[in-house]
mmCIF file of C-alpha atoms and ligand atoms in Angstrom:
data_model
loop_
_atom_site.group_PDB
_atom_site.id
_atom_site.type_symbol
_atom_site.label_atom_id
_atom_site.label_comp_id
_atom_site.label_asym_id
_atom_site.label_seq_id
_atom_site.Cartn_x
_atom_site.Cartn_y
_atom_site.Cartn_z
ATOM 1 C CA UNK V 1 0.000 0.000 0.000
ATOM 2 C CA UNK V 2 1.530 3.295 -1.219
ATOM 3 C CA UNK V 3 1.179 6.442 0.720
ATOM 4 C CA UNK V 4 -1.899 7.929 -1.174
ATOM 5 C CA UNK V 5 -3.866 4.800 -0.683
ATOM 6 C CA UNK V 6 -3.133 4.915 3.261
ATOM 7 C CA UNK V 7 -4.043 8.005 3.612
ATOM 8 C CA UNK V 8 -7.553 7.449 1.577
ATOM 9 C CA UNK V 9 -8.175 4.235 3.656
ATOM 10 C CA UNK V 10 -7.912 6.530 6.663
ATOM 11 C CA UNK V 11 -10.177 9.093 5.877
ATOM 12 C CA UNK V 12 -12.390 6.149 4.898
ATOM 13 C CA UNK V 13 -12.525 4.708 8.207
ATOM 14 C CA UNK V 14 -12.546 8.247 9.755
ATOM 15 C CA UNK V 15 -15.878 9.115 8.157
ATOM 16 C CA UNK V 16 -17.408 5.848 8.804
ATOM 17 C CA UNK V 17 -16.539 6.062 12.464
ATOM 18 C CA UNK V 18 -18.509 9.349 12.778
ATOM 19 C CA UNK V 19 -21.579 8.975 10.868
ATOM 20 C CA UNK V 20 -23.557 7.374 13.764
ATOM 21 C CA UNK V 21 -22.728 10.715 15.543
ATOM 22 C CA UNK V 22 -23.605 12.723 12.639
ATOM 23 C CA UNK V 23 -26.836 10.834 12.177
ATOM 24 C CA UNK V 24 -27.635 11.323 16.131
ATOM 25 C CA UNK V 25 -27.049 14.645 15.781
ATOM 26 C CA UNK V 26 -29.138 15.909 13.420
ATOM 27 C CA UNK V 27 -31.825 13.593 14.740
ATOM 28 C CA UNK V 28 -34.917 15.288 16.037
ATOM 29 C CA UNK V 29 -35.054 15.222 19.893
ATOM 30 C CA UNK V 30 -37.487 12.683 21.592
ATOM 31 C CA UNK V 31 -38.963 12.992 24.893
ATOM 32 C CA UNK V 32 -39.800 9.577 26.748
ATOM 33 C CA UNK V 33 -43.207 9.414 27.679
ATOM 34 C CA UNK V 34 -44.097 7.181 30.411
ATOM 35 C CA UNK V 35 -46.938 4.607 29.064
ATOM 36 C CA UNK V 36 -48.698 2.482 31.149
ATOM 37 C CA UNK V 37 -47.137 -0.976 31.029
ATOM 38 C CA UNK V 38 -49.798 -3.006 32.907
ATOM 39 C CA UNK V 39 -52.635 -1.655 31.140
ATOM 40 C CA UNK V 40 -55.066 -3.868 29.399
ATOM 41 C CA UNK V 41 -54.938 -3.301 25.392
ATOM 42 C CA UNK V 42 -58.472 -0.369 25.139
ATOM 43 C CA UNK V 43 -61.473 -2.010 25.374
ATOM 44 C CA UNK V 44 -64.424 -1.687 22.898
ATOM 45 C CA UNK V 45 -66.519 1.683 23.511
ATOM 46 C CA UNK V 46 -69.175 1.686 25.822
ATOM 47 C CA UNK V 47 -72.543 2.769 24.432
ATOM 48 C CA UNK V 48 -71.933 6.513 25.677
ATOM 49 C CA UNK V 49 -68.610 6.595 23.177
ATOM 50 C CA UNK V 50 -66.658 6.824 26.623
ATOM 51 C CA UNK V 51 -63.517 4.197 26.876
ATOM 52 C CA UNK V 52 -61.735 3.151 29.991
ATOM 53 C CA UNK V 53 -57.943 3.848 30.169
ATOM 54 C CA UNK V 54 -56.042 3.272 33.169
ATOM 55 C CA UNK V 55 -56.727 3.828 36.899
ATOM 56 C CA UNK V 56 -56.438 7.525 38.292
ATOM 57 C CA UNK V 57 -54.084 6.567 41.097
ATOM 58 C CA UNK V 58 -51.709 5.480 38.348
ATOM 59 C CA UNK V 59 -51.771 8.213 36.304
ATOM 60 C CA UNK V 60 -51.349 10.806 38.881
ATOM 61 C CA UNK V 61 -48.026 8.489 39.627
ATOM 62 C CA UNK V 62 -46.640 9.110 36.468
ATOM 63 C CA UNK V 63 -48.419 12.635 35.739
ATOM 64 C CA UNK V 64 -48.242 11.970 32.349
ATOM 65 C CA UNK V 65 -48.836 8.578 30.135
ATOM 66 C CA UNK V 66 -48.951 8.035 26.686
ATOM 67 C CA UNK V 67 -51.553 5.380 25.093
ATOM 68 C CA UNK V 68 -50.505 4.854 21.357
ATOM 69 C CA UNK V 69 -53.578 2.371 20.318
ATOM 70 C CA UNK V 70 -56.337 5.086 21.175
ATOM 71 C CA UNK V 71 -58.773 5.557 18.185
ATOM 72 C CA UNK V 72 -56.469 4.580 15.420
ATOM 73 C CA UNK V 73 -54.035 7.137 17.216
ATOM 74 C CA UNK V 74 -51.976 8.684 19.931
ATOM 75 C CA UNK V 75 -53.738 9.743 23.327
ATOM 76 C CA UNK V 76 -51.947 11.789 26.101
ATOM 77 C CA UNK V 77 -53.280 11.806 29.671
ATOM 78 C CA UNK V 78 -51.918 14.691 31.992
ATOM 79 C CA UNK V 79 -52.561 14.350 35.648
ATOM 80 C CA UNK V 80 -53.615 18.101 36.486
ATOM 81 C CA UNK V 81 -55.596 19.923 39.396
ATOM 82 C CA UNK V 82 -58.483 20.368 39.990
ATOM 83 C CA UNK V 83 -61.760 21.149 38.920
ATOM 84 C CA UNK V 84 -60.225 19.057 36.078
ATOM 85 C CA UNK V 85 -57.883 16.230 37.102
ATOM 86 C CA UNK V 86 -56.902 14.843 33.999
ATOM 87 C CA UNK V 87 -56.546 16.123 30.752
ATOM 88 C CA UNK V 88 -56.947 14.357 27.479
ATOM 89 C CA UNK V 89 -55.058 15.595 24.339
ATOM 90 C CA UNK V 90 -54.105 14.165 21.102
ATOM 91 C CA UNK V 91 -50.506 14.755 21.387
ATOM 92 C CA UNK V 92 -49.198 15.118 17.344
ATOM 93 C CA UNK V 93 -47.879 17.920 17.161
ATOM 94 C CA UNK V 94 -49.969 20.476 14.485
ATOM 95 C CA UNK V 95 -46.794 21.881 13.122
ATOM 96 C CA UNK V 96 -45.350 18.591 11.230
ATOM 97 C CA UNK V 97 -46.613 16.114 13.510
ATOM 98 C CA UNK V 98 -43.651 15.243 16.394
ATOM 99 C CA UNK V 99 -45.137 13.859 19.822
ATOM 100 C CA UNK V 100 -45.296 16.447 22.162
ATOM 101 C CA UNK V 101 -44.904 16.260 25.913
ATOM 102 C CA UNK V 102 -45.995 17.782 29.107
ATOM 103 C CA UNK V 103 -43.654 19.970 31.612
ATOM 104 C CA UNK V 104 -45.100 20.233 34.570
ATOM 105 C CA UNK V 105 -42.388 22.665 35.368
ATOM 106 C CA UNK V 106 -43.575 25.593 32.436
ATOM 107 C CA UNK V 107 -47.222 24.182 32.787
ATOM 108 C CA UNK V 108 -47.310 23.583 28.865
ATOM 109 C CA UNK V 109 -47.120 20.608 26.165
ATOM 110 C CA UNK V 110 -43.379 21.015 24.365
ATOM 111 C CA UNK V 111 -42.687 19.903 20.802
ATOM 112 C CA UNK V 112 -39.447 18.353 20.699
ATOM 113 C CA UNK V 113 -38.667 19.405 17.184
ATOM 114 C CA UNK V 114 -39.130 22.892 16.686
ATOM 115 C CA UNK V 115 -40.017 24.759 19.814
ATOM 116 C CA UNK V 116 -43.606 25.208 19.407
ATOM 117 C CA UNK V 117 -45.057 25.449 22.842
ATOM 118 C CA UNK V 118 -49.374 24.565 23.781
ATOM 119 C CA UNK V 119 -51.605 24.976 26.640
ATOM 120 C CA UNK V 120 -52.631 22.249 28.266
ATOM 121 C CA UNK V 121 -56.051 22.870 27.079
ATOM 122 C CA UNK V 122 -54.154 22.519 23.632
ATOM 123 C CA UNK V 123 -54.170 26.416 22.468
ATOM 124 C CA UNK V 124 -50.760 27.215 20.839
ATOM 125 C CA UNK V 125 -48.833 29.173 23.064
ATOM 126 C CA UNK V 126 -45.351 29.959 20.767
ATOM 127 C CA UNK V 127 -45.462 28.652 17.241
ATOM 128 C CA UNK V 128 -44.267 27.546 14.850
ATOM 129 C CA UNK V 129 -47.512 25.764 14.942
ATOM 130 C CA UNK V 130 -50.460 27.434 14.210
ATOM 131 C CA UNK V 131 -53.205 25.106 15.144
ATOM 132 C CA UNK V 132 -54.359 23.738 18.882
ATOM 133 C CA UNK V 133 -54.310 20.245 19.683
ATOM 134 C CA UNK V 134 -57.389 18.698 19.828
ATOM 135 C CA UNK V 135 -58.496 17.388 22.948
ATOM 136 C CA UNK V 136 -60.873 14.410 24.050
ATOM 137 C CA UNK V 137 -63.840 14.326 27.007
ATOM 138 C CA UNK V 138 -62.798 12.920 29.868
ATOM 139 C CA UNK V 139 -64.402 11.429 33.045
ATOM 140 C CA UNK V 140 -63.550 9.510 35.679
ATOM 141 C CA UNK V 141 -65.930 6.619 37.186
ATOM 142 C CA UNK V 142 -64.934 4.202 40.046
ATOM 143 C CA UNK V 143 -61.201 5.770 40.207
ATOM 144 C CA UNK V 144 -60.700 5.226 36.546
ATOM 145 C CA UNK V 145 -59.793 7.389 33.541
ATOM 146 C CA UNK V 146 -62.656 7.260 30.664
ATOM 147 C CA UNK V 147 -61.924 9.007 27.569
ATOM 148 C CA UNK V 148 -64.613 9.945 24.613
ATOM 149 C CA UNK V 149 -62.729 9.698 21.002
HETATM 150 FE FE1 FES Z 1 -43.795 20.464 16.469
HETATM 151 FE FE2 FES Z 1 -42.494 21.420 14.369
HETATM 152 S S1 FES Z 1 -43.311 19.420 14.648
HETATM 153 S S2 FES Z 1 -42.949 22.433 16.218
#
């Protein structure tokens, strides 16, 4: 091996060894999302539209869970105060559709991809999305979560 091909299989190996980085990099961010691991899969609707989710005392736990086989979709719970103890939003993001999380700390749903910032009510609160996130009815029977698609 001459000196030209060295040097070539070096750079080679020197761009190969940093492309995972690169990739990770330039990866959007994610936010884990606690979701419920013993909850059974959602059950069939009851008559009144309203499905049961997971216990209360579980979600107030975790303060936030995510439930990603809810009505062909995403559902977030956030535990909250009251007069309204939990809130249900559909959590996709109305810019271009990343998974957005609760901070309890600001009080508002972040997107992890471009900064836009909603209420937890789901009003857009710093863009660049322009649309609220729709929410869901909630209620709460027996000490568990029901949610209305
Ligand atoms: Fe949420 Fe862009 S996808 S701000």
């Amino acid at each position: 091996m001459n000196r030209r091909e060295f040097i070539g299989w070096v750079g080679v190996g020197s761009l190969a060894s940093s492309l995972p980085l690169a990739i990770a990099a330039c990866s959007p961010q994610t936010t884990k999302i606690p979701t419920p691991e013993s909850r059974k899969p959602i059950a069939t609707p009851r008559p009144d539209g309203f499905q049961p989710i997971i216990q209360l005392a579980d979600l107030e736990n975790m303060g936030q869970v995510l439930v990603e086989d809810f009505a062909g979709g995403q559902l977030l719970l956030i535990s909250a105060a009251a007069p309204n103890p939990v809130q249900a939003i559909n959590p996709i993001c109305t810019h271009a559709g990343c998974t957005v999380a609760w901070q309890k700390d600001s009080g508002l749903l972040a997107c992890p991809c471009h900064g836009a910032k909603f209420s937890r009510q789901g009003t857009v609160e710093a863009g660049p999305a322009d649309r609220p996130l729709p929410t869901y009815p909630v209620k709460i029977e027996a000490g568990v979560v029901l949610v209305k698609a």
